[in-house]
Amino acid sequence: MTMTAGWYLRRLSRMAPREVGGRIGDAARRRRWRSAPPDCPSTTGARFTAVLPAKTLAAVPPDAAKRLIAEADRLMAGHATYFGVDRDDLADPDWWYDPRTGRRAPWGYAFDVPYRDEDVVGDIKQIWELSRHQYLTVLAAAYALTRDERYAERVAEHLRLWWAANAPLRGVHWISGIELGIRLLSWVWIRRLLDGWPGAAGLFEDNPVALNQIWHHQRWLAAFPSRGSSANNHAVAETAGQFAAACAFGWFPSSARWRADALRSLERHLRANTFGSGLNRELATEYHGLVLELGLAAVAEADAAGVPVPGAVRLVLLRMTDALAAVVDNRLRPPRQGDADDGYGLVVDGAGTDRWGSLLATGDAVFGRLSWWPTVTGTDVRTPLLAALIRPYAQQRTVTRPVSRPAHFADAGMTVLRGPEEIWCRCDGGPHGFLSIAAHAHADALSVEVRHDGVDVLADPGTFCYHGQPLWRQYFRSTLAHNTLQLDGGDQSVSGGPFLWTRHARTRVLAVDTADGNVARWCAEHDGYQRSVHRRRVELTASDKELRVIDEVRGPLRPARLAFHLGPAVTADLSGNRAVLTWARDGEERSAVLELPGELSWRAHRGETDPPLGWYSAGFGRKEPSTTLIGTGFADGARGFTTVLRFRG
């Protein structure tokens, strides 16, 4: 996906003057570094002291350790799966190869590589993911738990190969700061988990090649921070990685300055990226998880190194954890909202470990769980490792935590209605996205997402892709791909590119009543359609196990389409404007009836490609057919549309 001159003009229009000035300075620095790259200063007497406390590994639950070792053995055999693509070349990986397209990224000065052009580079996410080195943290953790030197030797072999093949500022792995930041964090944990292996010091602190790489990564991050309209989760990853490395690898003349600057930046960006309620401002749930993981990992390095952390940092992470506990369903699944690219901050667990349960377990260990938190039954490796380093949070009297489970987050515009038999409904009445470009937002104003005992019934279809497949990128972030109303065949917000929105729908919540009782209510409206206002009311009646959705349009008569996307486990028998929905959970048949507005003409779509319609993406790079019900007709102030979902049994 190449960027046209028009895209650059649209992108420039979303920048403030200060950001423009900073980017001009970045461009000048890139030119200087092309001909005269900075040199790593000499270091002597480097020692790694940020080791795990004694008996930490003994606290790892046996079943979590078993999953981790199984994953490590799969990696040792050369197998891994990234974004739905199986790889069998990890015994001797090609760091620039994309297994999805079969293309190989070109060599050269990093900032000359056209990484957005899939025809030239391949799928950049596939190429970058391996070089985050999170598969090496898994192998290092397997060594720490088993003391089997095969794992350590494979880690050392691959790091040496990577360092030799990816000289500073050369090639595709020196383009994006988030990749450098996460890679540094991986290296810190690799060194920590390999402590006790005879070759650990020779691999890191006594290795001039490693020192050169670590220094150049930090120098790069100090020189090219994400700025202004791009200072989203990328900025948190950059500063967390920079800070972690400056704490654990504080061997350079600039380490103290990098550490102080990164900590100030981390505090600023954590606060900027997080609503006061604790939800992530990008309104993209997976980035809430990523930012929380990165923040916890950074605090772990600070406490391991004895570096004081501002209270605001821990407070933001506490609020993020409480917010996560509040919004998950009974199976610990959070909302599927906005973009999701399967990005993790720190990976030391095997397949089958629940990400959100792991985060809540860590939150319990660090902050203490509240009485209304959901119970976490699963285990993980990461929690005991982080908890061994992070100083328990000493709550001040001024810190107020929710005394009961929050249902409405006014600043984020998210409301969760809950009913009997684990009926869970998320209502979206929040801002379009974060910062002027809202890079990871979807055009989903007033959408609803409904689950029954953790099963997607009315589903958010997900993300699927970022680069290289513009038709699919456009579909999955469109209004039609969400459970809301579309007018005139267009989106509520205007897209200017795959990570750029040039006009944002403005949404406001008009009423919320989630107090204990038989009926929970929510009402909101948005102005994304010029000359018209879309207003939606949602009512969840506990006694009837019934969800009622009422849509109204104030404005002139306009063509309308109302979409309801079913989860992939749900089958639909549509007759006229009535659909019988069936699915299974734990071997038990479940069902519901969806009464659709009779004013519209209804049709079921499944797995269509021209144009795309009827798809569900469970994770980045993966999609599967699912059923989408589309009602077509006209909307104006004279008519409203009422949809009723009634669960049986």
mmCIF file of N, CA and C in Angstrom, residues 279 282-288 324 327-329 332-342 356 414-416 424-428 440-445 447-451 454-465 475-478 481-483 565-569 614-626:
data_model
loop_
_atom_site.group_PDB
_atom_site.id
_atom_site.type_symbol
_atom_site.label_atom_id
_atom_site.label_comp_id
_atom_site.label_asym_id
_atom_site.label_seq_id
_atom_site.Cartn_x
_atom_site.Cartn_y
_atom_site.Cartn_z
ATOM 1 N N LEU A 279 -9.724 3.415 30.931
ATOM 2 C CA LEU A 279 -9.761 2.823 29.600
ATOM 3 C C LEU A 279 -8.784 3.531 28.675
ATOM 4 N N GLU A 282 -7.383 5.091 22.789
ATOM 5 C CA GLU A 282 -7.533 4.673 21.390
ATOM 6 C C GLU A 282 -8.835 3.917 21.183
ATOM 7 N N LEU A 283 -9.497 3.525 22.283
ATOM 8 C CA LEU A 283 -10.741 2.770 22.207
ATOM 9 C C LEU A 283 -10.570 1.566 21.292
ATOM 10 N N ALA A 284 -9.414 0.946 21.444
ATOM 11 C CA ALA A 284 -9.076 -0.292 20.748
ATOM 12 C C ALA A 284 -8.545 -1.221 21.826
ATOM 13 N N THR A 285 -9.345 -2.217 22.198
ATOM 14 C CA THR A 285 -9.102 -2.952 23.432
ATOM 15 C C THR A 285 -7.742 -3.627 23.474
ATOM 16 N N GLU A 286 -7.289 -4.177 22.356
ATOM 17 C CA GLU A 286 -6.002 -4.868 22.392
ATOM 18 C C GLU A 286 -4.859 -3.909 22.702
ATOM 19 N N TYR A 287 -5.012 -2.653 22.345
ATOM 20 C CA TYR A 287 -3.980 -1.682 22.697
ATOM 21 C C TYR A 287 -4.054 -1.302 24.173
ATOM 22 N N HIS A 288 -5.223 -1.439 24.773
ATOM 23 C CA HIS A 288 -5.310 -1.317 26.229
ATOM 24 C C HIS A 288 -4.421 -2.385 26.864
ATOM 25 N N LEU A 324 -10.130 -2.828 33.174
ATOM 26 C CA LEU A 324 -10.164 -4.114 32.479
ATOM 27 C C LEU A 324 -11.037 -5.110 33.232
ATOM 28 N N VAL A 327 -14.816 -4.421 32.510
ATOM 29 C CA VAL A 327 -15.472 -4.549 31.207
ATOM 30 C C VAL A 327 -15.480 -5.961 30.652
ATOM 31 N N VAL A 328 -14.683 -6.882 31.211
ATOM 32 C CA VAL A 328 -14.660 -8.234 30.650
ATOM 33 C C VAL A 328 -15.983 -8.950 30.905
ATOM 34 N N ASP A 329 -16.272 -9.939 30.052
ATOM 35 C CA ASP A 329 -17.469 -10.742 30.271
ATOM 36 C C ASP A 329 -17.162 -11.880 31.246
ATOM 37 N N LEU A 332 -13.926 -13.702 30.853
ATOM 38 C CA LEU A 332 -12.763 -12.810 30.888
ATOM 39 C C LEU A 332 -12.385 -12.292 29.512
ATOM 40 N N ARG A 333 -13.346 -12.214 28.611
ATOM 41 C CA ARG A 333 -13.100 -11.615 27.288
ATOM 42 C C ARG A 333 -13.498 -10.148 27.332
ATOM 43 N N PRO A 334 -12.595 -9.249 26.939
ATOM 44 C CA PRO A 334 -12.939 -7.824 26.908
ATOM 45 C C PRO A 334 -13.680 -7.489 25.622
ATOM 46 N N PRO A 335 -14.139 -6.265 25.466
ATOM 47 C CA PRO A 335 -14.784 -5.866 24.213
ATOM 48 C C PRO A 335 -13.857 -6.049 23.013
ATOM 49 N N ARG A 336 -14.458 -6.330 21.869
ATOM 50 C CA ARG A 336 -13.741 -6.319 20.596
ATOM 51 C C ARG A 336 -14.042 -4.961 19.959
ATOM 52 N N GLN A 337 -13.183 -4.000 20.201
ATOM 53 C CA GLN A 337 -13.446 -2.641 19.750
ATOM 54 C C GLN A 337 -12.215 -2.090 19.065
ATOM 55 N N GLY A 338 -12.393 -1.427 17.925
ATOM 56 C CA GLY A 338 -11.284 -0.798 17.235
ATOM 57 C C GLY A 338 -10.296 -1.809 16.687
ATOM 58 N N ASP A 339 -9.112 -1.308 16.324
ATOM 59 C CA ASP A 339 -8.078 -2.154 15.741
ATOM 60 C C ASP A 339 -7.526 -3.156 16.739
ATOM 61 N N ALA A 340 -7.019 -4.262 16.213
ATOM 62 C CA ALA A 340 -6.353 -5.275 17.031
ATOM 63 C C ALA A 340 -5.321 -5.963 16.149
ATOM 64 N N ASP A 341 -4.058 -6.007 16.607
ATOM 65 C CA ASP A 341 -3.016 -6.626 15.788
ATOM 66 C C ASP A 341 -2.231 -7.702 16.538
ATOM 67 N N ASP A 342 -2.808 -8.245 17.607
ATOM 68 C CA ASP A 342 -2.193 -9.338 18.371
ATOM 69 C C ASP A 342 -0.841 -8.943 18.953
ATOM 70 N N TRP A 356 -5.896 -11.991 29.130
ATOM 71 C CA TRP A 356 -6.598 -11.062 30.020
ATOM 72 C C TRP A 356 -6.628 -11.596 31.440
ATOM 73 N N MET A 414 -18.156 4.283 26.908
ATOM 74 C CA MET A 414 -18.451 2.846 26.876
ATOM 75 C C MET A 414 -19.389 2.486 28.011
ATOM 76 N N THR A 415 -20.425 1.726 27.671
ATOM 77 C CA THR A 415 -21.373 1.244 28.665
ATOM 78 C C THR A 415 -21.549 -0.254 28.480
ATOM 79 N N VAL A 416 -21.501 -0.996 29.570
ATOM 80 C CA VAL A 416 -21.699 -2.439 29.526
ATOM 81 C C VAL A 416 -22.974 -2.766 30.296
ATOM 82 N N TRP A 424 -24.232 -10.152 28.082
ATOM 83 C CA TRP A 424 -23.271 -9.032 28.143
ATOM 84 C C TRP A 424 -23.455 -8.198 26.895
ATOM 85 N N CYS A 425 -23.621 -6.887 27.055
ATOM 86 C CA CYS A 425 -23.854 -6.005 25.913
ATOM 87 C C CYS A 425 -23.034 -4.732 26.075
ATOM 88 N N ARG A 426 -22.144 -4.495 25.105
ATOM 89 C CA ARG A 426 -21.368 -3.241 25.089
ATOM 90 C C ARG A 426 -22.029 -2.252 24.143
ATOM 91 N N CYS A 427 -22.228 -1.039 24.621
ATOM 92 C CA CYS A 427 -22.796 0.051 23.823
ATOM 93 C C CYS A 427 -21.734 1.120 23.612
ATOM 94 N N ASP A 428 -21.566 1.551 22.376
ATOM 95 C CA ASP A 428 -20.498 2.488 22.016
ATOM 96 C C ASP A 428 -21.053 3.890 21.803
ATOM 97 N N HIS A 440 -6.274 4.052 15.006
ATOM 98 C CA HIS A 440 -6.778 2.695 15.209
ATOM 99 C C HIS A 440 -8.277 2.649 15.460
ATOM 100 N N ALA A 441 -8.980 3.710 15.073
ATOM 101 C CA ALA A 441 -10.426 3.758 15.259
ATOM 102 C C ALA A 441 -11.144 3.058 14.108
ATOM 103 N N HIS A 442 -12.362 2.622 14.388
ATOM 104 C CA HIS A 442 -13.287 2.135 13.374
ATOM 105 C C HIS A 442 -14.497 3.068 13.352
ATOM 106 N N ALA A 443 -15.210 3.080 12.230
ATOM 107 C CA ALA A 443 -16.395 3.930 12.092
ATOM 108 C C ALA A 443 -17.593 3.216 12.709
ATOM 109 N N ASP A 444 -17.590 3.114 14.038
ATOM 110 C CA ASP A 444 -18.507 2.227 14.757
ATOM 111 C C ASP A 444 -19.407 2.937 15.752
ATOM 112 N N ALA A 445 -19.672 4.213 15.549
ATOM 113 C CA ALA A 445 -20.475 4.959 16.515
ATOM 114 C C ALA A 445 -21.844 4.307 16.710
ATOM 115 N N SER A 447 -22.522 1.470 17.858
ATOM 116 C CA SER A 447 -22.588 0.030 17.639
ATOM 117 C C SER A 447 -22.812 -0.694 18.964
ATOM 118 N N VAL A 448 -23.368 -1.893 18.872
ATOM 119 C CA VAL A 448 -23.540 -2.747 20.031
ATOM 120 C C VAL A 448 -22.813 -4.062 19.780
ATOM 121 N N GLU A 449 -22.411 -4.694 20.865
ATOM 122 C CA GLU A 449 -21.738 -5.990 20.816
ATOM 123 C C GLU A 449 -22.381 -6.829 21.916
ATOM 124 N N VAL A 450 -22.917 -7.989 21.561
ATOM 125 C CA VAL A 450 -23.701 -8.779 22.501
ATOM 126 C C VAL A 450 -23.137 -10.192 22.576
ATOM 127 N N ARG A 451 -22.962 -10.684 23.807
ATOM 128 C CA ARG A 451 -22.504 -12.054 24.034
ATOM 129 C C ARG A 451 -23.437 -12.764 25.012
ATOM 130 N N GLY A 454 -20.152 -15.635 27.040
ATOM 131 C CA GLY A 454 -18.874 -15.503 26.358
ATOM 132 C C GLY A 454 -18.896 -15.746 24.870
ATOM 133 N N VAL A 455 -20.014 -16.183 24.311
ATOM 134 C CA VAL A 455 -20.120 -16.450 22.873
ATOM 135 C C VAL A 455 -20.593 -15.185 22.165
ATOM 136 N N ASP A 456 -19.894 -14.795 21.098
ATOM 137 C CA ASP A 456 -20.320 -13.648 20.300
ATOM 138 C C ASP A 456 -21.646 -13.974 19.620
ATOM 139 N N VAL A 457 -22.682 -13.234 19.950
ATOM 140 C CA VAL A 457 -23.972 -13.377 19.275
ATOM 141 C C VAL A 457 -24.122 -12.261 18.250
ATOM 142 N N LEU A 458 -24.128 -11.010 18.706
ATOM 143 C CA LEU A 458 -23.997 -9.863 17.800
ATOM 144 C C LEU A 458 -22.561 -9.391 17.946
ATOM 145 N N ALA A 459 -21.753 -9.643 16.935
ATOM 146 C CA ALA A 459 -20.300 -9.552 17.071
ATOM 147 C C ALA A 459 -19.731 -8.298 16.441
ATOM 148 N N ASP A 460 -18.625 -7.839 17.013
ATOM 149 C CA ASP A 460 -17.750 -6.900 16.315
ATOM 150 C C ASP A 460 -16.841 -7.755 15.440
ATOM 151 N N PRO A 461 -16.863 -7.572 14.101
ATOM 152 C CA PRO A 461 -16.115 -8.480 13.219
ATOM 153 C C PRO A 461 -14.609 -8.447 13.377
ATOM 154 N N GLY A 462 -14.024 -7.386 13.943
ATOM 155 C CA GLY A 462 -12.586 -7.381 14.173
ATOM 156 C C GLY A 462 -11.817 -6.504 13.210
ATOM 157 N N THR A 463 -10.566 -6.905 12.903
ATOM 158 C CA THR A 463 -9.641 -6.050 12.148
ATOM 159 C C THR A 463 -9.098 -6.720 10.887
ATOM 160 N N PHE A 464 -8.557 -7.899 10.990
ATOM 161 C CA PHE A 464 -7.983 -8.726 9.939
ATOM 162 C C PHE A 464 -6.637 -8.230 9.428
ATOM 163 N N CYS A 465 -6.542 -6.991 8.911
ATOM 164 C CA CYS A 465 -5.283 -6.582 8.282
ATOM 165 C C CYS A 465 -5.048 -5.088 8.453
ATOM 166 N N TYR A 475 -12.996 -2.403 4.561
ATOM 167 C CA TYR A 475 -14.229 -3.047 5.007
ATOM 168 C C TYR A 475 -14.271 -3.205 6.521
ATOM 169 N N PHE A 476 -13.250 -3.791 7.114
ATOM 170 C CA PHE A 476 -13.308 -4.136 8.533
ATOM 171 C C PHE A 476 -13.382 -2.910 9.434
ATOM 172 N N ARG A 477 -12.975 -1.743 8.948
ATOM 173 C CA ARG A 477 -13.091 -0.549 9.790
ATOM 174 C C ARG A 477 -14.288 0.314 9.394
ATOM 175 N N SER A 478 -15.114 -0.159 8.471
ATOM 176 C CA SER A 478 -16.235 0.629 7.961
ATOM 177 C C SER A 478 -17.436 0.573 8.895
ATOM 178 N N ALA A 481 -19.467 -2.686 8.630
ATOM 179 C CA ALA A 481 -18.893 -3.848 9.306
ATOM 180 C C ALA A 481 -19.124 -3.815 10.810
ATOM 181 N N HIS A 482 -20.080 -3.017 11.268
ATOM 182 C CA HIS A 482 -20.390 -2.944 12.694
ATOM 183 C C HIS A 482 -21.897 -2.952 12.891
ATOM 184 N N ASN A 483 -22.319 -3.282 14.089
ATOM 185 C CA ASN A 483 -23.740 -3.407 14.385
ATOM 186 C C ASN A 483 -24.337 -2.033 14.652
ATOM 187 N N HIS A 565 -24.116 -8.304 12.742
ATOM 188 C CA HIS A 565 -23.104 -9.311 12.437
ATOM 189 C C HIS A 565 -23.137 -10.390 13.513
ATOM 190 N N LEU A 566 -23.309 -11.624 13.108
ATOM 191 C CA LEU A 566 -23.367 -12.724 14.050
ATOM 192 C C LEU A 566 -21.978 -13.319 14.231
ATOM 193 N N GLY A 567 -21.741 -13.853 15.418
ATOM 194 C CA GLY A 567 -20.474 -14.501 15.666
ATOM 195 C C GLY A 567 -20.332 -15.762 14.835
ATOM 196 N N PRO A 568 -19.112 -16.248 14.637
ATOM 197 C CA PRO A 568 -18.895 -17.404 13.758
ATOM 198 C C PRO A 568 -19.512 -18.691 14.279
ATOM 199 N N ALA A 569 -19.809 -18.767 15.582
ATOM 200 C CA ALA A 569 -20.421 -19.972 16.135
ATOM 201 C C ALA A 569 -21.931 -19.982 15.971
ATOM 202 N N GLY A 614 -19.889 -10.287 5.508
ATOM 203 C CA GLY A 614 -20.116 -11.562 6.163
ATOM 204 C C GLY A 614 -18.829 -12.244 6.583
ATOM 205 N N TRP A 615 -18.010 -11.522 7.375
ATOM 206 C CA TRP A 615 -16.714 -12.059 7.805
ATOM 207 C C TRP A 615 -16.469 -11.728 9.271
ATOM 208 N N TYR A 616 -15.660 -12.571 9.888
ATOM 209 C CA TYR A 616 -15.265 -12.390 11.284
ATOM 210 C C TYR A 616 -13.772 -12.663 11.379
ATOM 211 N N SER A 617 -13.049 -11.765 12.036
ATOM 212 C CA SER A 617 -11.608 -11.932 12.211
ATOM 213 C C SER A 617 -11.321 -12.171 13.683
ATOM 214 N N ALA A 618 -10.948 -13.428 14.010
ATOM 215 C CA ALA A 618 -10.647 -13.760 15.402
ATOM 216 C C ALA A 618 -9.300 -13.209 15.837
ATOM 217 N N GLY A 619 -8.423 -12.924 14.888
ATOM 218 C CA GLY A 619 -7.112 -12.378 15.194
ATOM 219 C C GLY A 619 -6.487 -11.817 13.939
ATOM 220 N N PHE A 620 -5.409 -11.090 14.112
ATOM 221 C CA PHE A 620 -4.774 -10.408 12.985
ATOM 222 C C PHE A 620 -4.335 -11.424 11.928
ATOM 223 N N GLY A 621 -4.646 -11.115 10.659
ATOM 224 C CA GLY A 621 -4.261 -11.983 9.556
ATOM 225 C C GLY A 621 -5.186 -13.159 9.346
ATOM 226 N N ARG A 622 -6.228 -13.283 10.163
ATOM 227 C CA ARG A 622 -7.148 -14.405 10.060
ATOM 228 C C ARG A 622 -8.569 -13.902 9.857
ATOM 229 N N LYS A 623 -9.315 -14.572 9.000
ATOM 230 C CA LYS A 623 -10.733 -14.266 8.834
ATOM 231 C C LYS A 623 -11.465 -15.553 8.481
ATOM 232 N N GLU A 624 -12.746 -15.581 8.821
ATOM 233 C CA GLU A 624 -13.579 -16.732 8.507
ATOM 234 C C GLU A 624 -14.979 -16.243 8.197
ATOM 235 N N PRO A 625 -15.710 -16.981 7.352
ATOM 236 C CA PRO A 625 -17.079 -16.566 7.046
ATOM 237 C C PRO A 625 -17.956 -16.578 8.293
ATOM 238 N N SER A 626 -18.822 -15.603 8.375
ATOM 239 C CA SER A 626 -19.855 -15.560 9.402
ATOM 240 C C SER A 626 -21.083 -14.925 8.767
#
